Short mmCIF file of C-alpha atoms in Angstrom, two decimals:
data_model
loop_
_atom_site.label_atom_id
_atom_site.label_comp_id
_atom_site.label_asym_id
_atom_site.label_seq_id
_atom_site.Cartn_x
_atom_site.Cartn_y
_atom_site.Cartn_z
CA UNK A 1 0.00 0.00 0.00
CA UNK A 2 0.81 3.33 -0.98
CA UNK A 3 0.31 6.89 0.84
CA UNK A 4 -0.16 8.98 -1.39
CA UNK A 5 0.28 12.61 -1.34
CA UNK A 6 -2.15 15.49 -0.94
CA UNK A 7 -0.92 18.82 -0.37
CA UNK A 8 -3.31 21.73 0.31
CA UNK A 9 -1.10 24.85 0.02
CA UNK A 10 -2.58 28.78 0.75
CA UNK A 11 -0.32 29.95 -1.47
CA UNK A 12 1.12 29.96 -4.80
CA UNK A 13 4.80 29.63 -3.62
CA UNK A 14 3.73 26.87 -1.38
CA UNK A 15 2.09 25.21 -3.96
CA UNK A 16 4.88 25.18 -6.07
CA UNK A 17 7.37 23.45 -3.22
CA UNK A 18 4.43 21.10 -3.02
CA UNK A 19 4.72 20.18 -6.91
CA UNK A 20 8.45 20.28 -6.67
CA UNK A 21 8.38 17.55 -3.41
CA UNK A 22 6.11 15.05 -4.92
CA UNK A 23 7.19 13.72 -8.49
CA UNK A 24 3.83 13.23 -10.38
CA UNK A 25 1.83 15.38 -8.78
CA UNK A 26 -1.11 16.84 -10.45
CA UNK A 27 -2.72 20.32 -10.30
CA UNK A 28 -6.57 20.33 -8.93
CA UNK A 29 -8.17 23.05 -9.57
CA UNK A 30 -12.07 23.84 -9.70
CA UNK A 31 -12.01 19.68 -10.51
CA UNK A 32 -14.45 20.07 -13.25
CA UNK A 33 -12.49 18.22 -15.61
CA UNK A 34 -9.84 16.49 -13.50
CA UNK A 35 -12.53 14.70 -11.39
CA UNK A 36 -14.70 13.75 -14.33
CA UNK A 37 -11.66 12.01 -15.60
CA UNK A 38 -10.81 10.38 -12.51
CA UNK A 39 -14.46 9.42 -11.76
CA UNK A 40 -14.03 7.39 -14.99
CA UNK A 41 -11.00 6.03 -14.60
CA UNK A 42 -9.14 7.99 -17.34
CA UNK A 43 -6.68 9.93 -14.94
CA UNK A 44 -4.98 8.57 -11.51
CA UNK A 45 -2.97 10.89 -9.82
CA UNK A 46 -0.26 9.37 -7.77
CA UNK A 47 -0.48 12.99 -5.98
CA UNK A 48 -2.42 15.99 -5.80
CA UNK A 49 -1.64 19.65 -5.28
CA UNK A 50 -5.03 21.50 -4.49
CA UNK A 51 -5.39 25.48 -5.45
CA UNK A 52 -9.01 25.65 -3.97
CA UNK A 53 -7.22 27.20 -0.56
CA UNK A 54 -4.56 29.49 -2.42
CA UNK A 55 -6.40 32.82 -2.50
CA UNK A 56 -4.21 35.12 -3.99
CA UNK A 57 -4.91 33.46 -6.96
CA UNK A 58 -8.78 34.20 -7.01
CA UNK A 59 -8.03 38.23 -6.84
CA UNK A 60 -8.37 40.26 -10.15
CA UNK A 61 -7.37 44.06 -10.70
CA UNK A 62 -8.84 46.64 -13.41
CA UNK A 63 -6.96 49.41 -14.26
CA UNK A 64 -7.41 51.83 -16.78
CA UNK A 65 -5.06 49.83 -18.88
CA UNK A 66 -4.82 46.23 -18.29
CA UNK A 67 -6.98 43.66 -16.73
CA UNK A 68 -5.05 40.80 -14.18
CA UNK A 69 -7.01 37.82 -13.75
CA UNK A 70 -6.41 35.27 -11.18
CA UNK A 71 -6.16 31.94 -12.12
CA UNK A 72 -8.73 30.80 -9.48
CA UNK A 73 -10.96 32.73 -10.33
CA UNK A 74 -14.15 30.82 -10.47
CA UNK A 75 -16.77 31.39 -13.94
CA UNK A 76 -18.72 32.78 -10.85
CA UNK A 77 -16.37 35.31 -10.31
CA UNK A 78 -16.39 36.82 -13.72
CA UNK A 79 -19.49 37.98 -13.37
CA UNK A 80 -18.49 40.41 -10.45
CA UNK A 81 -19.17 44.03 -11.25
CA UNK A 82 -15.91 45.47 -11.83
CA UNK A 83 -14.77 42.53 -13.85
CA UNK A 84 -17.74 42.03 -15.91
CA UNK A 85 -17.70 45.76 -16.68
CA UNK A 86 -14.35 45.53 -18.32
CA UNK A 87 -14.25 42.21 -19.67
CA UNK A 88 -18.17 41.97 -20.72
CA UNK A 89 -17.61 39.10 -23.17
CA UNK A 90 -15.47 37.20 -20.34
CA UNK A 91 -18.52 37.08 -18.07
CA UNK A 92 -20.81 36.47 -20.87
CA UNK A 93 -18.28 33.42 -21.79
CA UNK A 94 -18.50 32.00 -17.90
CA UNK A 95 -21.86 32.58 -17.85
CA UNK A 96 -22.61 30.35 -20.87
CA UNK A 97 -20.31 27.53 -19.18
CA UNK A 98 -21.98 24.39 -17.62
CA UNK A 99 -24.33 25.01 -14.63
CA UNK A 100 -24.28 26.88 -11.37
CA UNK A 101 -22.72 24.72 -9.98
CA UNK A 102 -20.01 24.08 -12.39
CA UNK A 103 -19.43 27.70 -12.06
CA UNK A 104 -18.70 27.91 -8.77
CA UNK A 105 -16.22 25.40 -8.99
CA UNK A 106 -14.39 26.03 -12.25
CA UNK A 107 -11.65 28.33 -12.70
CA UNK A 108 -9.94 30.81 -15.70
CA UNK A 109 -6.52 28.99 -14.98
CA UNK A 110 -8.20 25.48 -14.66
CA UNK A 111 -9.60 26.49 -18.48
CA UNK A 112 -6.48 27.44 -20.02
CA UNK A 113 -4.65 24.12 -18.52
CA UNK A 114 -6.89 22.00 -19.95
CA UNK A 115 -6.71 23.58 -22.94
CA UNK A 116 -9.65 21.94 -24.31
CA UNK A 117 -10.78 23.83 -28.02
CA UNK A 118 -14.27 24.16 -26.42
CA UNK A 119 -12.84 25.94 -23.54
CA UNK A 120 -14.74 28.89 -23.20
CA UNK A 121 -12.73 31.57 -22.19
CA UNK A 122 -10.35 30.98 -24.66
CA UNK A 123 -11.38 32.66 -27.47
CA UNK A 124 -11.93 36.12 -25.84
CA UNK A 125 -8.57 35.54 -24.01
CA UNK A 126 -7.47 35.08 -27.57
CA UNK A 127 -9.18 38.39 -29.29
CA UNK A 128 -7.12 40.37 -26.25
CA UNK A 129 -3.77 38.60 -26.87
CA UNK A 130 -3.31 37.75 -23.29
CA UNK A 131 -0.56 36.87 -21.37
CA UNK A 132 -0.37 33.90 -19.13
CA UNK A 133 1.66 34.18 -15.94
CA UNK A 134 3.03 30.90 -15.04
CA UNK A 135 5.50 30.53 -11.53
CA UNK A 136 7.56 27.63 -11.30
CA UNK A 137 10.58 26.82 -8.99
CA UNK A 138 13.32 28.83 -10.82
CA UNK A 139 10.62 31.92 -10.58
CA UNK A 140 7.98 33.38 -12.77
CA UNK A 141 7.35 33.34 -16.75
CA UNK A 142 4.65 35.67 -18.98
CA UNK A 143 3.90 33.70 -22.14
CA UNK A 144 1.34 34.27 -24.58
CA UNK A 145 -1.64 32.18 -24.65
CA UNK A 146 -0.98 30.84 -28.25
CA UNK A 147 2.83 29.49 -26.95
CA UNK A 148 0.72 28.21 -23.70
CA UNK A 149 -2.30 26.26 -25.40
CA UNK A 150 -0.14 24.38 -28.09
CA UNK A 151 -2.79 21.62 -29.17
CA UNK A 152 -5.89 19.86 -28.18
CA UNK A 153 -5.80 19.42 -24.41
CA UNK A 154 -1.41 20.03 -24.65
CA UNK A 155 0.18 22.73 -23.50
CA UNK A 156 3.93 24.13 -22.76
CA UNK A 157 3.42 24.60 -19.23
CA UNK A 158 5.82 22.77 -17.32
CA UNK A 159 5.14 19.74 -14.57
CA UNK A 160 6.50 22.41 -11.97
CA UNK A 161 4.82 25.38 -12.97
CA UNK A 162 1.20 26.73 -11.84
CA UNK A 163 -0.81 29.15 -13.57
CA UNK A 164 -0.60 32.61 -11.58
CA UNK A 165 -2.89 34.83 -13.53
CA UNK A 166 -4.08 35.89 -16.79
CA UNK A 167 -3.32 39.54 -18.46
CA UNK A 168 -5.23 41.49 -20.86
CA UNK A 169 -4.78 44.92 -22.19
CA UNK A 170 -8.11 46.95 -22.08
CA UNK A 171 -9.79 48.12 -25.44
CA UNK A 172 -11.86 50.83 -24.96
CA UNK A 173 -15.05 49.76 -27.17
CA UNK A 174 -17.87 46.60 -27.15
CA UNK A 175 -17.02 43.27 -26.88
CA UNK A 176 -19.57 40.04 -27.65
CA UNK A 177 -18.87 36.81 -27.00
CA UNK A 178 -21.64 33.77 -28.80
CA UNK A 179 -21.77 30.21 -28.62
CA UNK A 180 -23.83 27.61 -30.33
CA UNK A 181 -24.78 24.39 -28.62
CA UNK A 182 -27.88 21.87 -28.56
CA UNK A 183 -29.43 23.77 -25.00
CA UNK A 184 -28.64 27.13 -23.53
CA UNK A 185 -26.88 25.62 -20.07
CA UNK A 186 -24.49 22.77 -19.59
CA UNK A 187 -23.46 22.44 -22.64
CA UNK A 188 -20.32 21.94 -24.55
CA UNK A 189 -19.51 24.59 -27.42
CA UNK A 190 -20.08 23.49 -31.02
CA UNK A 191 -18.48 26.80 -32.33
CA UNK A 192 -18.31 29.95 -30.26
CA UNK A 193 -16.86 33.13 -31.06
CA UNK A 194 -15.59 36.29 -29.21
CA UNK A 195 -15.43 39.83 -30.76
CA UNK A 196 -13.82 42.72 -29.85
CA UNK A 197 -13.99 46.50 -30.63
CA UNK A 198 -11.52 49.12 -30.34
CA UNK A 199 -13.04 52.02 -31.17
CA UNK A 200 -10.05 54.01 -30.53
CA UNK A 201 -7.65 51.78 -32.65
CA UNK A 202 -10.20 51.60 -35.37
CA UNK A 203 -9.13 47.55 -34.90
CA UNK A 204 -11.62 44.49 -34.87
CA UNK A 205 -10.45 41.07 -33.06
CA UNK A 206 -12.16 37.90 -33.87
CA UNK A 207 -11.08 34.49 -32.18
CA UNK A 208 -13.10 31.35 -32.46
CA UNK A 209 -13.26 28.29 -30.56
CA UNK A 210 -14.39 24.64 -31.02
CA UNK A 211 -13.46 24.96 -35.00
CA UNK A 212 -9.52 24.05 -34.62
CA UNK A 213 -7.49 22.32 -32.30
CA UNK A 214 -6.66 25.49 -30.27
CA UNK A 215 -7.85 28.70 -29.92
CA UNK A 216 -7.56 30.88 -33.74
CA UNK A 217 -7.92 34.53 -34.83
CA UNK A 218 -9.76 35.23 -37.78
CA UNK A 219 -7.30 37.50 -39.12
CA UNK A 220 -8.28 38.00 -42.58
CA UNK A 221 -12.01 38.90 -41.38
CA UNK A 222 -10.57 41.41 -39.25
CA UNK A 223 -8.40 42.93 -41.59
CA UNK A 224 -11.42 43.48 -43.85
CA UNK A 225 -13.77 44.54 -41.70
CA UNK A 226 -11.47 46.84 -39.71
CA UNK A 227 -10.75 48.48 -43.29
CA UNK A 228 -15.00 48.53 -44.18
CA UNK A 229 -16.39 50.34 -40.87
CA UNK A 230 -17.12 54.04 -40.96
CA UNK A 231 -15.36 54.33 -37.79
CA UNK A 232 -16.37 57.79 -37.80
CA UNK A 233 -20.34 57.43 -38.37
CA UNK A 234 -22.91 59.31 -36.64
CA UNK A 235 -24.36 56.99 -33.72
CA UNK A 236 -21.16 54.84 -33.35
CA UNK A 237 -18.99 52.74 -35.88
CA UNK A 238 -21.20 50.73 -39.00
CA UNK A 239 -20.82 48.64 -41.91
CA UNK A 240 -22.62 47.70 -44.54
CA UNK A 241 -24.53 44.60 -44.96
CA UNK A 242 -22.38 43.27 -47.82
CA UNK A 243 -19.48 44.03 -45.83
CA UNK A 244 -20.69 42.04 -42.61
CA UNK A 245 -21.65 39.71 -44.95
CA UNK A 246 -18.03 39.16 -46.47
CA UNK A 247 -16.65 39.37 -42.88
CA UNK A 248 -18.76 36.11 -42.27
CA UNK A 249 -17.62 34.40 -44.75
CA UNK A 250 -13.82 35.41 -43.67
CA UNK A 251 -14.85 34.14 -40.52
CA UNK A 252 -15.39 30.69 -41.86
CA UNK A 253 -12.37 30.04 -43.68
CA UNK A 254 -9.86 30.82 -40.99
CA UNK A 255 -11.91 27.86 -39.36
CA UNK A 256 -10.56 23.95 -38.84
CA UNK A 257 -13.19 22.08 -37.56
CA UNK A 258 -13.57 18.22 -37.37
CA UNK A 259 -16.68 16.09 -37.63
CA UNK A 260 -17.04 14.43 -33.90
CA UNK A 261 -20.15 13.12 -31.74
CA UNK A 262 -20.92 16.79 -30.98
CA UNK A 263 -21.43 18.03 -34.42
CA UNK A 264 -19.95 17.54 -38.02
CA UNK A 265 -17.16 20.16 -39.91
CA UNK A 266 -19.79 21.37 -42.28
CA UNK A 267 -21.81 22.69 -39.77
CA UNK A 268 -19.42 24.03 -37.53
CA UNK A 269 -17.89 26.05 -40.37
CA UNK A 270 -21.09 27.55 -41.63
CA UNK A 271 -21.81 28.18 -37.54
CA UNK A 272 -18.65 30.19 -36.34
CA UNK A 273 -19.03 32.55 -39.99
CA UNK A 274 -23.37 33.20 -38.58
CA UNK A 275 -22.20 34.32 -34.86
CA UNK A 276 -19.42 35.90 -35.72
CA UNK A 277 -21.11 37.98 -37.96
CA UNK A 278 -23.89 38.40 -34.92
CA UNK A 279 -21.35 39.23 -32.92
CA UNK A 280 -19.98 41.62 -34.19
CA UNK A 281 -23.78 43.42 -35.11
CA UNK A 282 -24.19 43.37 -31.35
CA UNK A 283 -21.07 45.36 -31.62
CA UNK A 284 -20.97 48.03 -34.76
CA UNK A 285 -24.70 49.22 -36.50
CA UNK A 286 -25.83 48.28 -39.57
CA UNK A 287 -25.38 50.71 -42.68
CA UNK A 288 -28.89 51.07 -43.97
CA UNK B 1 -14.03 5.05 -5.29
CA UNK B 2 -10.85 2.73 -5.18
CA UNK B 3 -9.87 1.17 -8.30
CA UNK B 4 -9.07 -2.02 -5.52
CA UNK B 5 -12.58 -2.20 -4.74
CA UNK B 6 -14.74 -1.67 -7.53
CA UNK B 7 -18.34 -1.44 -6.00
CA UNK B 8 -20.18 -0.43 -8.96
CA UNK B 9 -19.47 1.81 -11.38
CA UNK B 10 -16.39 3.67 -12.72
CA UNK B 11 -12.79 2.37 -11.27
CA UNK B 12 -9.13 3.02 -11.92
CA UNK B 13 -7.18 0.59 -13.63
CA UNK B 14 -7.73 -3.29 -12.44
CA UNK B 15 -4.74 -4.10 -13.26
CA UNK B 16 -2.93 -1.93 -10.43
CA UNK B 17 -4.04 -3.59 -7.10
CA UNK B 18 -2.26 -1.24 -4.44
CA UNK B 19 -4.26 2.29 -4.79
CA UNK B 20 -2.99 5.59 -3.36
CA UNK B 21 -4.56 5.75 -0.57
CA UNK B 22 -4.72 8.88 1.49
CA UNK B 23 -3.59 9.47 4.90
CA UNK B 24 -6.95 9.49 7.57
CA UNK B 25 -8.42 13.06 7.14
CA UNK B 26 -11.72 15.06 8.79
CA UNK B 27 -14.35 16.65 6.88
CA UNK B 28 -16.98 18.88 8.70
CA UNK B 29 -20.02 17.44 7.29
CA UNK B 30 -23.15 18.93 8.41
CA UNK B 31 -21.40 21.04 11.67
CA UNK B 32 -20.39 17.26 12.20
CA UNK B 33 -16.64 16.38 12.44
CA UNK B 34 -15.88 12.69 10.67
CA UNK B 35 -13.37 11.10 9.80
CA UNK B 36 -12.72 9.52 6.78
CA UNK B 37 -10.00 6.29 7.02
CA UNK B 38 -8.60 3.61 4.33
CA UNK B 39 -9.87 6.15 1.83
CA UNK B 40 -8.21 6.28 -1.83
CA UNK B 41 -6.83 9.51 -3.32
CA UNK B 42 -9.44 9.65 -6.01
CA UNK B 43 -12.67 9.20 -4.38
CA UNK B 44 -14.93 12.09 -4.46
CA UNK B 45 -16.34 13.91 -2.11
CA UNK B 46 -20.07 12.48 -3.26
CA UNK B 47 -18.34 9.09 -2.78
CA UNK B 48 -17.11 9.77 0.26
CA UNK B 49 -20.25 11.09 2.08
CA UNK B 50 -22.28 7.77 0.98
CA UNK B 51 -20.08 5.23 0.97
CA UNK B 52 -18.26 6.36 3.95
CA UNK B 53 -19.62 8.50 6.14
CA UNK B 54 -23.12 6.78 5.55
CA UNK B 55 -25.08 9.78 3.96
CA UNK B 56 -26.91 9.08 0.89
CA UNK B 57 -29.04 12.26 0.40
CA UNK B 58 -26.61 12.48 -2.48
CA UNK B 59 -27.36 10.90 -4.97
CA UNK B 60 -24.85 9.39 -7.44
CA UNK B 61 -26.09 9.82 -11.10
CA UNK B 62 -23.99 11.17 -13.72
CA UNK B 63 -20.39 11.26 -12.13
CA UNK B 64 -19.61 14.08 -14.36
CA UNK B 65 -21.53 17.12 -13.03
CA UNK B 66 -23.89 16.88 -15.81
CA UNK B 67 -27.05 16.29 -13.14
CA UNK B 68 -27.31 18.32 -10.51
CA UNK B 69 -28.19 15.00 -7.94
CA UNK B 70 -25.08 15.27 -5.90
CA UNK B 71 -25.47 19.38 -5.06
CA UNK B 72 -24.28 19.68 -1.54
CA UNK B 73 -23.00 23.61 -0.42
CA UNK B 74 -19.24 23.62 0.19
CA UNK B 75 -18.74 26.75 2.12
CA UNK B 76 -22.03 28.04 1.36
CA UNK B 77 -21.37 27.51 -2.36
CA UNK B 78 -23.62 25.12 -3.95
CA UNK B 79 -21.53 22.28 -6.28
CA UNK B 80 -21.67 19.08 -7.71
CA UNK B 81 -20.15 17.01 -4.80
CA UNK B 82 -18.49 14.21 -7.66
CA UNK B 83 -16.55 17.14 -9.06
CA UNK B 84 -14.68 17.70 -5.31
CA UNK B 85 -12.46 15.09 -4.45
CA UNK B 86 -12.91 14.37 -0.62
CA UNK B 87 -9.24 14.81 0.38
CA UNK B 88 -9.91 18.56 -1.45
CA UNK B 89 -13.18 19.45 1.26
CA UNK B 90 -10.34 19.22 4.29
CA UNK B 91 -11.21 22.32 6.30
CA UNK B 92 -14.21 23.25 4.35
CA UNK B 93 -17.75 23.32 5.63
CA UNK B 94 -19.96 20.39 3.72
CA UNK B 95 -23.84 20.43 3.82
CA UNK B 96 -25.78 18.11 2.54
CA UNK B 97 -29.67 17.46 1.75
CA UNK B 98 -29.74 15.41 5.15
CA UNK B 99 -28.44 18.30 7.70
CA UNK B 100 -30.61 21.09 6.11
CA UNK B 101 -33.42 18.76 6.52
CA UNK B 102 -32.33 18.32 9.93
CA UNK B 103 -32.42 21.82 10.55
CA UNK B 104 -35.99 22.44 9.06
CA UNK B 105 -34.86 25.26 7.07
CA UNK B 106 -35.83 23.39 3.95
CA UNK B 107 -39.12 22.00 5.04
CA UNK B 108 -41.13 24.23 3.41
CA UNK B 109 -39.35 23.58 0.00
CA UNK B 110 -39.80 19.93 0.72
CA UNK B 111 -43.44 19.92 1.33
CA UNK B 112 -44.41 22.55 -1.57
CA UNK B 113 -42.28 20.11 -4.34
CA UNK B 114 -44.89 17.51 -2.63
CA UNK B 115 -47.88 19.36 -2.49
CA UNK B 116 -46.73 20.90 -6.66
CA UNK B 117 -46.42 17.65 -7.71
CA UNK B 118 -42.41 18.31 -8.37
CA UNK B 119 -41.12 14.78 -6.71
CA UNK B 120 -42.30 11.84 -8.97
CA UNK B 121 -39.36 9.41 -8.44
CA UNK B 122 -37.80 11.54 -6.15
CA UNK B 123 -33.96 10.92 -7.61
CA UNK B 124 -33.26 14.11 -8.29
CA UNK B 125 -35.13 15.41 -5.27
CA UNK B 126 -32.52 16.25 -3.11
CA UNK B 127 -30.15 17.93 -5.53
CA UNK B 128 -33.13 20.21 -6.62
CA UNK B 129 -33.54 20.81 -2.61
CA UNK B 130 -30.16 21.98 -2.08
CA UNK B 131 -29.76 24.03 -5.40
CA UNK B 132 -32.88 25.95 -4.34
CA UNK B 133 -32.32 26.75 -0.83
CA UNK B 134 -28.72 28.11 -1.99
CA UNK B 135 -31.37 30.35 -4.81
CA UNK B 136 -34.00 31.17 -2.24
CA UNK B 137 -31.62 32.35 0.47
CA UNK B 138 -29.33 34.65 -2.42
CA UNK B 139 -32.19 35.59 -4.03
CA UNK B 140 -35.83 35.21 -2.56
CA UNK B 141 -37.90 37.21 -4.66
CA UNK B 142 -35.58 35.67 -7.73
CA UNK B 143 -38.08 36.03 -10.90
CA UNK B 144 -38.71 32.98 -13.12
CA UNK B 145 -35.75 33.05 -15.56
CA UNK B 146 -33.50 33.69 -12.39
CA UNK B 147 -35.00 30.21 -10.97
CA UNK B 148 -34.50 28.52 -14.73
CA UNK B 149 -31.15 29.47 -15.01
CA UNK B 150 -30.27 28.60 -10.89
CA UNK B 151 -31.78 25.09 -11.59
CA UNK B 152 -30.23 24.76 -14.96
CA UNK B 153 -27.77 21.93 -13.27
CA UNK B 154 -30.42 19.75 -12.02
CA UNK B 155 -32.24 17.57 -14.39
CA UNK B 156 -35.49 15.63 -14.10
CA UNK B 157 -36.78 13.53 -16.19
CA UNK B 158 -39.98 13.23 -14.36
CA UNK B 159 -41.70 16.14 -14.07
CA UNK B 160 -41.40 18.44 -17.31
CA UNK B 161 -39.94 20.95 -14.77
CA UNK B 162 -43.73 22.87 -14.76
CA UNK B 163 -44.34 22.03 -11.55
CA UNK B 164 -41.23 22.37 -9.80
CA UNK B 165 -41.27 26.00 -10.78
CA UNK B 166 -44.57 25.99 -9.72
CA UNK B 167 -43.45 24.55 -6.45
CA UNK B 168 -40.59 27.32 -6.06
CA UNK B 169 -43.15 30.54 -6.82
CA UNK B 170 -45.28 28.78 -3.79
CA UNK B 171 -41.94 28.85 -1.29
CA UNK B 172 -41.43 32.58 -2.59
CA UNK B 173 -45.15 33.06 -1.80
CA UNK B 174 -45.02 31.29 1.72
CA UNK B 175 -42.39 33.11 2.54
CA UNK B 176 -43.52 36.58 1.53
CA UNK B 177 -40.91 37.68 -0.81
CA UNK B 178 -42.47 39.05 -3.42
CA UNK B 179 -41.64 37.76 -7.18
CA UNK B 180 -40.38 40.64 -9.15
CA UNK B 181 -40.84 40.72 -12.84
CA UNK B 182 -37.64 42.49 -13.90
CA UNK B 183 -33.75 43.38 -13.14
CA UNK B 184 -34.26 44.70 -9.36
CA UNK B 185 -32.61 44.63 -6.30
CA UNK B 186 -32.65 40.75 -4.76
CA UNK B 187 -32.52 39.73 -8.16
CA UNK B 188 -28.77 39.03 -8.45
CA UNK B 189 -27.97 35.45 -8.74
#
């Protein structure tokens, strides 16, 4: 028989001595995909480190320029005021994920870890080019999130290291974020997509999930469409319906998507190019 | 539950006898202390409390937090209780179905699903219990698509879900919050 290791650390450099002392160890977080995998026998830790008690890691901070998210920061939490406020299409995001109670467990670093391509703060987290903090015995790292989430369910982050907090730069403008699943609560994404307006940059950012292996901007759609909006319109930035139509169909083609038991690549593809597109008409008017 | 002693269910690999088990540890279950002995590392927490600590208001459904059956508070927070692993609920407060039952505070939730018509097999009774006592005490005058959305984890596939909302505007009635119809203060869930 075997005693196996738990460690419960309160804070992050604890938990990190706690990875470093037990070989094998694996990272709990919110445990809404770790214990689902361990309930069916997929994953056995021979250790666990548990965040749920670290709560440095559940703080966030908006400042006029940059939003810091902590990685144990529950879907729950996104809604909160001041975060919501800045991050609208973050809390619309956690709000779409599982049920209540899944969103009082889960957590923004526990998402980017798993690195699933449904995961559904990745795709705004995407749009905003953020930067993942990761701490690990020989100190801390900032990486983006592309060189973080490297495949389906793989990423670069190392045995030893723990997931400190997630960075965004504001943009001053709207921001949508739109899924498409079979019901409107726990459910997994079949294509979702996050849009963001700079009205200051005169910039569109487009990032779609569930229709590649990891999270993907939609570059060429925001190219054109940043190029076809009368920025400078009476009543706010529009475009014209041909335009928003075009940017749809941009949409589509920077998508990947696979046929699985949630939904084929045909669909998927014609999805993420409709709610972009709605998206982003949540965000800019209509030209008449 | 230990991939040694596969009871029913899902279990780890059968061909590793020796599991990792954990050393003895107490959970406060119900303003209860108990202690939890010979456990494995990857039992959760819903595991724990019925096979255990002998406490199966929790019912054990899905395994994947898909249900809503297991929904105990931890630290006031309502969750699935197979999505905590039991080691992780060390030095947390757990309540279940069977202490606020205890306490009374949910009788009147009990007795209007009853009296609705909102327990037909009763399976996913107690998870609907404990997901709307967590609603009603946040939010008492919650309107209707504030109770969808707070029961949106707990399925039953009894009842068509008519009369458990019915059941939940008679506790808001009972208890004289009044149901407001619109964004408002005590609406925040």
């Amino acid at each position: 028989m075997r005693v196996a290791r738990v460690a419960l650390p309160t804070t992050v450099d604890e938990a990190v001595v706690a990875l470093r002392d037990a070989p094998g160890a694996q990272l709990l977080a919110g445990g809404t995909d770790f214990c689902v995998e361990v309930n069916f026998g997929l994953r056995r830790p021979p250790a666990v480190v548990a965040l749920r008690r670290v709560r440095e890691l559940r703080r966030h901070a908006v400042t006029p320029e940059t939003v810091v998210i902590g990685a144990g920061t529950t879907y729950a939490d996104m809604g909160d005021p001041g975060l919501s406020s800045a991050l609208p299409a973050l809390a619309a995001a956690a709000r779409t994920v599982g049920s209540p109670q899944v969103r009082n467990a889960g957590t923004l670093g526990g998402n980017v870890a798993t690195a699933s391509p449904a995961g559904d703060t990745l795709p705004l987290l995407a749009a905003l080019d953020a930067r993942v903090v990761l701490r690990g015995p020989s100190g801390e790292r900032t990486a983006s999130l592309g060189e973080v989430v490297t495949g389906v369910k793989t990423t670069s982050i190392g045995p030893d290291e723990v997931v400190v907090e997630v960075v965004v730069d504001r943009r001053p403008g709207p921001q949508q974020f739109v899924k498409v699943g079979t019901r409107n609560a726990m459910v997994i994404a079949i294509a979702s997509a996050a849009v963001v307006v700079d009205v200051e940059a005169h910039e569109v950012r487009v990032a779609l999930g569930s229709v590649a292996p990891v999270p993907v901007r939609a570059t060429a759609a925001e190219v054109h469409i940043a190029d076809a909006i009368d920025w400078r319109a009476a009543g706010g930035p529009r475009a014209s319906e041909g335009a928003l139509a075009r940017f749809g169909e941009l949409v589509a083609g920077a998508a990947s998507p696979i046929t699985d038991h949630r939904s084929t690549a045909e669909y998927r593809r014609l999805a993420v190019g409709v709610i972009a597109r709605r998206a982003l008409e949540r965000c800019v008017a209509r030209a008449a | 539950m230990p991939p040694e002693e596969p009871l029913t269910g899902s279990a780890g690999p059968a061909d590793t006898p020796a599991y990792e088990r954990v050393e003895p540890y107490e959970l406060v279950v119900n303003g209860t202390r108990m202690t939890v002995e010979d456990a494995w590392l990857g039992e959760s927490l819903l595991f724990v409390l019925r096979e255990r600590l002998g406490l199966p208001g929790a019912k054990n459904a899905c395994e994947q937090g898909e249900c809503g059956s297991c929904s105990v508070l931890l630290d006031d927070v309502v969750v699935c209780a197979c999505l905590v692993l039991g080691v992780d609920a060390v030095g947390s407060r757990v309540e279940t179905v069977e202490g606020l039952t205890a306490s009374g505070e949910v009788a009147d939730i009990q007795a209007a699903l009853v009296e609705a018509g909102g327990v037909q097999c009763g399976f996913c009774t107690p998870g609907f219990v404990v997901a709307l006592h967590d609603l009603l005490r946040r939010a008492p005058s919650a309107d209707d698509m504030t109770v969808r959305e707070a029961l949106s984890g707990n399925l039953c596939r009894c009842t068509g879900y008519g009369r458990i909302l019915e059941a939940v505007r008679a506790v808001q009635w009972q208890r004289g919050a009044g149901v407001s119809t619109g964004e408002g203060p005590g609406d925040g869930a």
